[in-house]
XYZ file of C-alpha atoms in Angstrom:
709
model
C 22.220 -17.996 -3.607
C 21.702 -19.665 -6.976
C 23.322 -18.289 -10.154
C 19.863 -17.331 -11.472
C 19.012 -15.364 -8.312
C 22.406 -13.680 -8.338
C 22.019 -12.610 -11.992
C 18.457 -11.404 -11.282
C 19.634 -9.346 -8.281
C 22.430 -7.746 -10.314
C 20.035 -7.004 -13.140
C 17.436 -5.415 -10.871
C 20.087 -3.292 -9.191
C 21.432 -2.139 -12.564
C 17.921 -1.248 -13.686
C 17.324 0.749 -10.532
C 14.471 -1.531 -9.446
C 16.036 -2.458 -6.086
C 15.140 0.454 -3.833
C 17.888 1.616 -1.467
C 16.878 2.262 2.123
C 15.914 5.881 2.771
C 15.676 6.857 6.438
C 12.790 9.064 7.483
C 13.742 12.725 7.682
C 12.413 15.889 9.349
C 13.550 19.500 9.734
C 14.375 20.851 13.174
C 11.984 23.670 14.091
C 13.337 26.457 16.291
C 11.474 26.933 19.562
C 9.696 30.290 19.355
C 9.140 30.554 23.092
C 9.790 28.878 26.438
C 8.673 25.308 27.060
C 7.400 24.313 30.493
C 8.121 20.622 31.029
C 4.870 19.318 32.484
C 3.792 16.689 29.950
C 0.746 18.732 28.891
C 2.150 19.915 25.492
C 0.182 23.170 25.664
C 2.736 25.825 24.625
C 2.094 27.738 21.413
C 5.570 26.753 20.152
C 4.372 23.149 19.792
C 1.515 24.225 17.502
C 4.020 25.147 14.768
C 5.516 21.654 14.677
C 3.877 18.740 12.814
C 3.361 15.403 14.551
C 5.525 12.474 13.432
C 3.920 9.041 13.621
C 3.363 5.893 11.554
C 5.490 3.737 13.853
C 6.107 0.216 12.594
C 6.924 -2.966 14.442
C 10.334 -4.540 13.980
C 8.829 -6.934 11.418
C 7.680 -3.953 9.315
C 3.958 -4.168 10.147
C 2.119 -1.111 11.540
C 2.109 -0.762 15.318
C -1.167 -1.803 16.948
C -1.094 1.078 19.447
C 0.198 4.284 17.820
C 2.898 6.644 19.053
C 3.597 10.128 17.759
C 6.085 12.862 18.628
C 7.311 16.391 17.882
C 10.802 17.929 18.049
C 11.793 21.514 18.844
C 15.326 22.913 18.806
C 15.843 25.286 21.716
C 18.803 27.563 22.332
C 20.466 25.059 24.668
C 18.952 21.702 23.760
C 16.297 19.590 22.052
C 12.689 19.332 23.226
C 10.506 16.305 22.459
C 6.754 15.906 22.916
C 5.137 12.447 22.896
C 1.622 11.033 22.742
C 1.371 7.268 23.285
C -1.836 5.278 22.972
C -1.740 2.581 25.645
C -4.756 0.496 26.662
C -2.942 -1.187 29.561
C -0.038 0.793 31.032
C 2.706 -1.158 32.772
C 4.587 1.252 35.012
C 6.465 -0.339 37.936
C 10.067 0.911 37.907
C 10.750 3.858 40.216
C 14.553 4.182 40.309
C 16.750 6.188 37.959
C 18.849 3.880 35.751
C 16.737 0.897 36.771
C 15.526 -1.731 34.247
C 12.699 0.415 32.895
C 12.639 -1.615 29.667
C 10.410 -4.022 31.602
C 7.835 -1.191 31.727
C 6.070 0.593 28.918
C 8.726 3.055 27.814
C 9.889 5.360 25.049
C 13.489 5.306 23.824
C 15.396 8.130 22.122
C 18.587 7.435 20.160
C 20.726 10.407 19.068
C 23.894 10.307 16.956
C 25.192 13.913 16.504
C 26.568 13.320 12.999
C 24.958 13.196 9.527
C 26.101 9.579 9.026
C 27.128 6.798 11.416
C 30.729 5.616 11.269
C 31.213 2.983 8.555
C 32.871 0.693 11.105
C 30.188 -0.427 13.571
C 32.906 -1.219 16.098
C 33.573 2.494 16.696
C 30.082 3.974 16.317
C 28.999 6.277 19.120
C 25.565 7.549 20.059
C 23.480 8.397 23.121
C 20.495 6.411 24.345
C 17.711 7.833 26.559
C 14.674 5.983 27.959
C 11.739 6.889 30.201
C 8.570 5.197 31.441
C 5.031 6.649 31.891
C 6.063 8.126 35.255
C 9.031 9.938 33.706
C 11.592 7.682 35.413
C 14.802 7.958 33.381
C 17.572 5.711 32.111
C 20.459 6.885 29.944
C 23.639 5.407 28.568
C 26.435 6.259 26.179
C 27.013 3.680 23.430
C 30.346 3.030 21.732
C 30.908 0.090 19.425
C 27.688 -1.514 20.607
C 28.719 -1.408 24.284
C 26.534 0.615 26.617
C 27.892 2.532 29.583
C 24.950 3.011 31.995
C 27.277 4.716 34.490
C 27.206 7.720 32.118
C 24.767 10.284 33.512
C 23.640 13.738 32.377
C 20.927 16.085 33.710
C 18.260 15.617 31.031
C 14.633 16.118 32.055
C 11.298 14.381 31.581
C 7.693 15.069 32.548
C 4.954 12.518 31.882
C 1.199 12.426 32.534
C -1.381 9.700 32.058
C -4.297 10.418 29.722
C -7.574 8.740 28.821
C -5.849 7.118 25.827
C -2.459 6.331 27.390
C 0.241 8.789 28.380
C 1.906 12.010 27.177
C 5.399 13.278 27.892
C 7.771 16.179 27.329
C 11.553 15.745 27.299
C 14.504 18.140 27.290
C 18.014 16.952 26.350
C 20.781 19.604 26.535
C 23.193 19.824 23.614
C 26.172 19.370 25.925
C 24.818 15.924 26.853
C 25.164 14.827 23.233
C 28.852 15.731 22.747
C 28.642 16.948 19.125
C 31.591 15.537 17.185
C 31.933 18.106 14.404
C 29.419 20.911 14.870
C 27.309 19.704 11.938
C 23.670 20.871 11.881
C 22.322 17.519 10.644
C 22.041 14.601 13.061
C 20.727 11.049 13.022
C 18.137 9.920 15.546
C 15.357 7.437 16.110
C 12.452 6.898 18.484
C 11.481 3.465 19.789
C 8.475 2.370 21.848
C 8.320 -0.661 24.133
C 4.716 -1.612 24.841
C 4.627 -4.097 27.727
C 0.897 -4.135 28.528
C -1.833 -6.245 26.952
C -0.545 -5.232 23.533
C 3.021 -6.524 23.683
C 5.031 -4.999 20.854
C 8.160 -3.065 19.958
C 7.700 -0.273 17.441
C 9.989 2.281 15.857
C 9.725 5.554 13.903
C 12.373 5.124 11.170
C 11.877 1.453 10.206
C 14.495 -1.093 11.326
C 14.544 -4.640 12.625
C 16.274 -3.560 15.851
C 16.350 -0.312 17.788
C 20.162 -0.027 17.829
C 20.676 -0.091 14.035
C 22.346 3.320 13.597
C 22.344 2.958 9.808
C 18.529 3.050 9.918
C 18.286 6.054 12.240
C 16.167 8.883 10.872
C 17.522 12.346 9.995
C 17.091 15.613 11.919
C 18.086 18.436 9.547
C 18.965 22.118 9.924
C 19.329 22.352 13.699
C 19.105 26.141 14.240
C 21.914 26.749 16.725
C 25.711 27.063 16.879
C 26.645 23.456 17.635
C 30.353 24.068 16.971
C 30.509 25.821 20.356
C 29.772 22.485 22.042
C 32.885 20.777 20.681
C 34.411 20.934 24.161
C 35.288 18.151 26.578
C 36.595 17.848 30.105
C 37.547 14.374 31.239
C 38.519 14.239 34.903
C 41.167 11.554 35.205
C 42.180 11.270 38.838
C 41.836 12.554 42.385
C 44.939 13.416 44.356
C 45.292 14.731 47.881
C 47.027 18.123 47.952
C 47.933 20.733 50.545
C 45.804 23.897 50.315
C 46.156 26.761 52.811
C 47.896 24.434 55.243
C 45.181 21.762 54.980
C 44.836 18.548 52.988
C 42.109 18.487 50.326
C 41.371 16.399 47.241
C 42.154 17.948 43.857
C 40.461 16.686 40.704
C 42.740 16.616 37.669
C 41.888 16.231 34.015
C 42.257 17.453 30.436
C 40.108 20.221 28.941
C 39.858 20.214 25.134
C 38.401 23.113 23.161
C 39.136 26.235 21.134
C 42.405 28.006 21.916
C 40.629 31.311 21.204
C 38.143 31.003 24.070
C 38.637 31.434 27.796
C 36.539 28.738 29.466
C 35.528 28.307 33.085
C 36.020 24.753 34.359
C 33.799 24.103 37.376
C 33.838 21.236 39.849
C 31.213 20.547 42.514
C 30.978 17.816 45.154
C 27.612 16.788 46.595
C 26.763 14.389 49.396
C 24.456 11.394 48.718
C 21.472 13.473 49.913
C 22.264 16.209 47.372
C 23.833 18.830 49.640
C 26.659 20.900 48.157
C 29.861 20.013 50.021
C 32.395 21.941 47.943
C 32.666 24.023 44.781
C 35.566 25.540 42.881
C 36.356 26.814 39.401
C 39.335 27.853 37.295
C 39.610 29.840 34.069
C 41.343 27.993 31.241
C 42.384 28.842 27.692
C 43.490 25.546 26.112
C 46.531 26.639 24.104
C 46.992 24.204 21.247
C 43.492 22.874 21.899
C 44.233 21.092 25.192
C 45.081 22.099 28.748
C 45.747 20.196 31.969
C 43.417 21.287 34.764
C 43.582 20.682 38.524
C 40.703 21.894 40.704
C 41.047 21.632 44.518
C 37.851 20.955 46.487
C 37.703 21.927 50.153
C 35.782 18.840 51.252
C 35.667 18.767 55.046
C 34.773 15.126 55.731
C 35.616 11.724 54.322
C 32.815 9.916 52.514
C 31.075 9.269 49.207
C 30.456 12.227 46.896
C 28.937 12.940 43.504
C 31.461 14.994 41.528
C 30.147 17.085 38.633
C 32.485 18.754 36.159
C 31.183 21.499 33.861
C 32.750 23.712 31.220
C 31.150 27.143 30.877
C 31.683 29.192 27.720
C 30.697 32.654 26.471
C 27.285 33.968 27.598
C 27.358 31.545 30.526
C 26.369 28.521 28.433
C 27.226 25.057 29.725
C 29.215 23.406 26.917
C 30.373 20.140 28.496
C 29.406 18.041 31.489
C 30.600 14.931 33.303
C 29.712 13.312 36.610
C 30.989 10.414 38.673
C 30.578 9.052 42.187
C 33.779 8.742 44.213
C 34.826 7.906 47.754
C 37.095 10.520 49.325
C 39.163 10.049 52.467
C 40.476 13.258 53.998
C 43.847 12.386 55.504
C 47.467 13.474 55.345
C 48.462 10.011 54.217
C 46.966 6.999 52.471
C 47.316 3.290 53.224
C 46.763 0.603 50.589
C 46.803 -3.110 51.267
C 48.949 -4.861 48.654
C 48.766 -8.298 50.260
C 46.297 -9.832 50.769
C 44.903 -8.871 47.356
C 41.949 -11.289 47.171
C 38.953 -10.940 49.500
C 41.291 -9.384 52.122
C 42.189 -12.965 53.031
C 45.641 -14.341 53.808
C 45.598 -18.064 52.968
C 47.989 -20.113 55.086
C 47.799 -22.902 52.483
C 49.629 -20.713 49.951
C 53.436 -20.432 49.985
C 55.012 -17.522 51.888
C 51.843 -15.806 53.122
C 52.462 -12.091 53.728
C 50.840 -8.879 54.880
C 52.060 -5.870 52.852
C 50.812 -2.273 53.115
C 51.970 0.841 51.269
C 51.827 4.119 53.210
C 51.905 7.287 51.046
C 52.387 10.797 52.516
C 50.712 13.841 50.912
C 52.602 16.691 52.605
C 56.267 17.722 52.264
C 59.045 15.553 53.699
C 60.087 18.465 55.943
C 56.858 17.986 57.908
C 57.728 14.344 58.612
C 61.344 14.693 59.777
C 60.327 14.361 63.449
C 57.460 11.945 62.828
C 57.169 8.243 63.607
C 55.073 5.854 61.516
C 53.875 2.858 63.548
C 52.223 -0.075 61.771
C 50.550 -2.488 64.194
C 48.860 -5.842 63.520
C 46.305 -7.012 66.097
C 43.981 -10.005 66.343
C 40.249 -10.031 67.116
C 40.922 -9.720 70.868
C 43.007 -6.584 70.330
C 46.291 -8.313 71.113
C 49.284 -6.996 69.142
C 50.850 -9.800 67.114
C 53.322 -7.733 65.065
C 54.545 -4.143 64.888
C 57.038 -1.971 62.992
C 58.150 1.607 63.736
C 59.690 3.881 61.095
C 61.282 7.196 62.069
C 61.143 10.150 59.637
C 59.145 8.137 57.071
C 59.735 8.771 53.380
C 57.091 9.795 50.840
C 56.123 6.137 50.400
C 56.858 3.302 52.797
C 56.317 -0.367 51.996
C 55.733 -2.284 55.245
C 55.830 -6.088 55.146
C 55.072 -8.815 57.706
C 55.432 -12.569 57.350
C 52.025 -14.095 58.111
C 52.870 -17.787 58.369
C 52.685 -17.631 62.187
C 49.383 -15.759 62.330
C 46.543 -17.915 63.652
C 43.320 -18.157 61.607
C 40.814 -15.411 62.377
C 40.022 -11.705 61.939
C 42.795 -9.083 62.154
C 43.365 -5.345 61.895
C 46.404 -3.449 60.641
C 46.664 0.111 62.002
C 49.023 2.699 60.523
C 49.530 5.646 62.895
C 51.546 8.811 62.222
C 52.720 10.800 65.255
C 54.984 13.831 65.648
C 53.926 15.403 62.325
C 51.774 18.130 63.860
C 48.577 18.759 61.911
C 49.416 15.750 59.706
C 49.092 13.264 62.573
C 46.476 10.574 62.056
C 45.774 6.877 61.787
C 44.354 4.479 59.233
C 42.982 0.985 59.990
C 42.277 -1.858 57.560
C 40.696 -5.253 58.218
C 41.872 -8.617 56.914
C 41.404 -12.301 57.667
C 43.730 -15.261 58.002
C 42.280 -18.476 56.548
C 43.390 -21.927 57.680
C 44.590 -24.572 55.242
C 41.591 -26.714 54.192
C 41.672 -30.233 55.616
C 40.118 -31.608 52.396
C 39.222 -30.333 48.946
C 40.706 -27.527 46.900
C 41.721 -23.963 47.607
C 40.728 -21.783 44.637
C 41.791 -18.129 44.704
C 42.781 -15.303 42.346
C 46.296 -13.935 41.873
C 47.019 -10.163 41.685
C 46.218 -10.248 37.938
C 42.876 -11.881 38.825
C 43.843 -15.188 37.238
C 42.614 -18.380 38.879
C 44.947 -20.313 41.162
C 44.056 -23.938 41.913
C 45.887 -24.890 45.106
C 48.363 -22.106 44.398
C 49.028 -23.103 40.768
C 47.806 -21.321 37.598
C 44.539 -22.695 36.208
C 42.751 -21.315 33.129
C 39.056 -22.308 33.319
C 37.875 -23.518 29.934
C 34.585 -25.322 29.556
C 30.873 -24.886 28.972
C 27.606 -23.845 30.505
C 25.527 -27.027 30.658
C 25.991 -30.658 31.577
C 26.500 -33.271 28.866
C 29.126 -34.930 26.665
C 31.630 -35.391 29.499
C 33.866 -37.823 27.543
C 34.022 -35.401 24.590
C 34.875 -32.505 26.904
C 37.657 -34.454 28.552
C 39.051 -35.589 25.199
C 39.062 -31.987 23.922
C 40.960 -30.752 26.979
C 38.242 -28.743 28.717
C 38.236 -28.564 32.509
C 35.049 -26.953 33.869
C 31.253 -26.919 33.602
C 28.598 -24.583 34.994
C 25.408 -26.459 35.938
C 22.508 -24.014 36.287
C 20.089 -26.123 38.352
C 22.078 -28.829 40.140
C 21.110 -27.158 43.440
C 17.564 -28.476 42.939
C 18.732 -32.092 43.340
C 19.109 -33.927 46.645
C 22.542 -33.630 48.213
C 23.387 -37.285 47.549
C 22.587 -36.751 43.846
C 24.710 -33.595 43.788
C 27.638 -35.548 45.191
C 27.129 -38.273 42.564
C 27.285 -35.649 39.808
C 30.488 -34.291 41.323
C 31.902 -37.828 41.416
C 31.046 -38.284 37.726
C 32.644 -34.971 36.807
C 35.743 -35.882 38.812
C 36.155 -39.176 36.919
C 36.541 -37.163 33.726
C 39.015 -34.733 35.251
C 36.546 -31.844 35.202
C 35.353 -29.332 37.802
C 31.856 -28.024 38.429
C 30.231 -24.759 39.545
C 26.532 -24.448 40.372
C 24.081 -22.246 42.356
C 24.252 -22.280 46.167
C 20.522 -21.964 46.970
C 19.592 -25.524 47.954
C 16.082 -26.451 46.766
C 15.322 -22.757 46.129
C 14.424 -21.691 42.605
C 15.322 -18.277 41.242
C 14.711 -16.133 38.184
C 15.682 -12.650 36.975
C 13.564 -10.888 39.610
C 13.586 -13.031 42.744
C 13.258 -16.451 44.316
C 10.563 -19.002 45.076
C 10.624 -19.800 48.783
C 8.060 -22.279 50.144
C 5.921 -21.737 47.055
C 5.973 -17.930 47.303
C 7.805 -15.351 45.198
C 10.254 -13.380 47.348
C 13.200 -11.046 46.777
C 14.795 -11.541 50.191
C 15.560 -15.001 51.552
C 14.573 -16.006 55.076
C 16.886 -17.331 57.783
C 15.563 -20.806 56.990
C 16.743 -20.528 53.388
C 20.196 -19.414 54.529
C 20.291 -22.514 56.725
C 19.573 -24.611 53.612
C 22.415 -22.868 51.781
C 24.772 -23.573 54.671
C 23.784 -27.258 54.705
C 24.599 -27.731 51.022
C 27.778 -25.646 51.167
C 29.177 -27.752 53.995
C 28.208 -30.963 52.182
C 30.014 -30.216 48.901
C 32.806 -27.699 49.545
C 35.422 -30.383 50.249
C 34.699 -32.392 47.086
C 37.741 -32.429 44.751
C 35.569 -31.642 41.683
C 33.858 -28.617 43.220
C 35.023 -25.284 41.747
C 32.743 -22.557 43.082
C 29.279 -21.009 43.379
C 27.356 -19.651 40.385
C 25.353 -17.120 42.375
C 23.257 -15.363 39.723
C 22.396 -15.074 36.045
C 21.204 -11.680 34.734
C 19.306 -10.535 37.860
C 17.306 -7.314 37.700
C 16.134 -4.811 40.286
C 17.782 -3.028 43.218
C 16.148 -5.255 45.852
C 17.290 -8.415 44.071
C 20.832 -7.060 43.714
C 20.991 -6.164 47.416
C 19.899 -9.678 48.382
C 22.540 -11.247 46.132
C 25.188 -9.148 47.859
C 23.999 -10.555 51.193
C 24.280 -14.070 49.794
C 27.784 -13.337 48.512
C 28.936 -12.143 51.941
C 27.406 -15.256 53.498
C 29.236 -17.528 51.052
C 32.547 -15.735 51.673
C 32.294 -16.568 55.364
C 30.823 -20.060 55.011
C 33.197 -21.166 52.253
C 36.311 -18.963 52.044
C 38.110 -21.534 49.863
C 35.999 -21.244 46.690
C 35.085 -18.254 44.491
C 31.615 -16.905 43.771
C 30.659 -16.370 40.109
C 27.922 -14.122 38.719
C 26.651 -13.869 35.143
C 25.241 -10.887 33.260
C 24.855 -9.815 29.644
C 26.319 -6.289 29.551
C 29.438 -4.649 30.892
C 27.318 -2.100 32.742
C 25.264 -4.773 34.497
C 28.430 -6.567 35.619
C 29.983 -3.327 36.859
C 26.801 -2.460 38.777
C 27.208 -5.709 40.728
C 30.706 -5.050 42.031
C 30.977 -6.531 45.491
C 28.468 -9.299 44.691
C 30.885 -11.859 43.244
C 34.570 -12.652 42.758
C 34.286 -13.488 39.054
C 32.001 -11.768 36.535
C 30.871 -14.059 33.704
C 29.974 -11.795 30.756
C 27.457 -13.514 28.454
C 27.378 -10.901 25.683
C 26.471 -12.786 22.498
C 27.606 -11.944 18.979
C 24.338 -13.118 17.345
C 25.300 -13.097 13.643
C 22.477 -12.625 11.167
C 21.958 -13.877 7.655
C 22.030 -10.254 6.435
C 25.667 -9.997 7.566
C 24.970 -7.554 10.422
C 25.460 -9.104 13.861
C 23.494 -7.882 16.852
C 26.750 -7.056 18.669
C 29.959 -6.075 16.800
C 32.910 -8.314 17.635
C 35.040 -5.403 18.799
C 32.320 -4.303 21.208
C 32.499 -7.682 22.943
C 36.199 -7.194 23.525
C 35.612 -3.622 24.695
C 32.993 -4.879 27.161
C 35.412 -7.425 28.637
C 38.057 -4.741 29.036
C 35.531 -2.313 30.527
C 34.587 -4.788 33.264
C 38.222 -5.621 33.960
C 39.276 -1.965 34.125
C 36.355 -0.926 36.338
C 35.802 -3.877 38.688
C 39.385 -3.670 39.913
C 39.193 -6.403 42.547
C 37.207 -8.953 40.544
C 37.964 -11.201 37.594
C 36.049 -11.345 34.321
C 35.397 -14.469 32.284
C 33.722 -14.488 28.896
C 30.791 -16.684 27.855
C 30.860 -16.701 24.019
C 27.906 -17.838 21.957
C 28.141 -21.498 20.998
C 24.505 -22.190 20.179
C 22.284 -21.755 17.143
C 20.192 -18.662 17.818
C 18.071 -19.715 14.864
C 16.621 -22.415 17.088
C 14.681 -19.659 18.818
C 14.279 -17.071 16.018
C 13.601 -18.880 12.766
C 15.596 -17.796 9.680
C 17.192 -14.756 11.360
C 20.329 -16.119 13.000
C 22.972 -18.630 11.918
C 25.565 -20.030 14.302
C 28.868 -18.152 14.677
C 31.508 -19.459 12.298
C 34.782 -20.961 13.454
C 36.605 -17.749 12.483
C 34.119 -15.600 14.421
C 34.455 -17.850 17.457
C 38.237 -17.592 17.315
C 38.031 -13.789 17.290
C 35.607 -13.801 20.241
C 37.666 -16.204 22.336
C 41.191 -14.967 21.686
C 40.085 -11.335 21.583
C 38.379 -11.682 24.968
C 41.537 -13.205 26.451
C 43.606 -10.342 25.040
C 41.096 -7.900 26.587
C 41.600 -9.434 30.020
C 39.289 -12.445 30.321
C 40.793 -15.061 32.642
C 38.315 -17.848 31.874
C 36.169 -19.064 28.964
C 32.819 -20.846 29.418
C 30.736 -20.775 26.185
C 26.968 -21.041 26.284
C 26.368 -23.886 25.834
C 27.455 -27.497 25.394
C 23.973 -28.654 24.334
C 23.200 -32.203 23.249
C 25.425 -34.349 21.062
C 22.489 -35.635 19.015
C 21.592 -32.097 17.855
C 22.735 -31.290 14.356
C 23.312 -28.100 12.379
C 20.125 -26.404 11.072
C 17.989 -28.639 13.279
C 15.629 -26.589 15.423
C 16.104 -27.719 18.997
C 15.635 -26.004 22.369
C 18.939 -27.437 23.605
C 21.096 -26.385 20.684
C 24.760 -25.989 21.530
C 28.275 -26.432 20.228
C 27.266 -29.502 18.228
C 25.177 -27.309 15.904
C 28.322 -25.792 14.429
C 29.020 -26.998 10.857
C 32.737 -26.681 11.632
């Protein structure tokens, strides 16, 4: 900024001529009667509430197709009514928590405080979305990081009209976790129009939906919100003895008023929605907090949806949490400590071992006459090793040397006998992998760090393929090539030879001559979401041709895929690669922590490409701390898989003129070292780009060379 402009800006501000941003504001109207959620908006209570409209696009211009809404404050939650003009409705997503942002949809952002936190790294709010069929998506946002695994029972009802679609929505107060009981909240409404009129529009003007500082104001909410300042976070599940039987007990901390006696409820439902178990306890949290343990008499092992609720005076639900867990009903538990990676014992690694921990849940008195037998058998059922332990202790660590095991599939069976009703057995599968005749063995250690032929290796490189001499000189060691699989095999091998000459390694997609995008693949000229047997044969041909090359690192299986069918197919491909090439890891890229977590079991290494995207106005798209929180979230949730980080190293302004500069050197340092501190075990910035690109030059292949530093 020139001195003249700076003086002019100061002068205008002093004179009061620079107008400060004022968010749009409305009063909450109390619902005068019941609301039937049917999308018709016919109740008399709605007639007392004015419509809110005048949505603007993110560039500040009026929306082409208007949206308007109303808000009512009920006794137990907020009601919204919507009318959306839509000349060409796009409405394809059918699954809860699916990518409905590819449809026409309406988004609701609610921050239950009068002002957002000054530090964007700790801001929290809730985000709700629905499409014209009423299909829902919700997530909890903290520091810019969304958690789509967060679920609450909010409701929608939508109907199509001659002009577009209408909808009614109910969001319970307990879903919003009020922080302080204040009666003034911040909120905003966004509209994604994906039909012929392609536009994003918003009620309280902003240049992005997630800008909490620009959220509108909802004043004078007519209810006692202080009552909802209650939380119950279930922390763990432990097997306990109840009435002579073993059942899981859910433990956690209930926080609330020490003057109120709450009822903490826990329910377990099967995947088809049937109630399997229910229990409750009364709790008065002395000092504001109380430890709670709720046994559930679940009869069978399996996957369950657990829902925790806190009920207060007058039977009101004040807090809610849900999670899906796998429960095994047994008197003891067996965990495999080694092997820790892919359930594979690699004979090429030093001192290969099989180690299992056996933990008893009943009293030691019940095991004094028992015998614990741990048996290892091969695929033919032949016993290759066995250990017997009399009167086993509460926890037994059982270890076998595996250097004499022959390659193949194995089972380890832990059987408890002589313990009466606690007798049982537990079987786990594992594989023994032969030493590769050629090429590298690349695995993960127990901390999910990369091992190259048994030695520590920190992957550091770029997405892209260029500037190999510069990369080598700077000390980098890896590249991800996004489309090398489209080349002929002899050309792929030549690229690997070139990479090897510079001391680098290379990862690329496994689908030989098969193109893919976010939603599927192109197979023989047709768009498909499931590959044929012929395509798997192509994959096998390329895998066998390159897996022994000394420069080959692993398979980059996917990049931001969307849709349940696509995700299921990628999991099939991952299992195929594990069997066809057990010596190299499978990588998968996605741009949010939630998307990575949703693809557990589809890769060995998650590559998180969450970009900082600084702006010239000083407000980045993603706070730096939220990037680090996202890395840690993936690491802490995907317990058997590694996470790498893909920081931004390109000029976003090449695609969005005058909105984005490149990250500075200081910002890049925070991203890289912060991600490592948060648990990232590899660093592959996007992207290397072209050496002849220069800073401020608009170029489709901008990369690290755009940086002025």
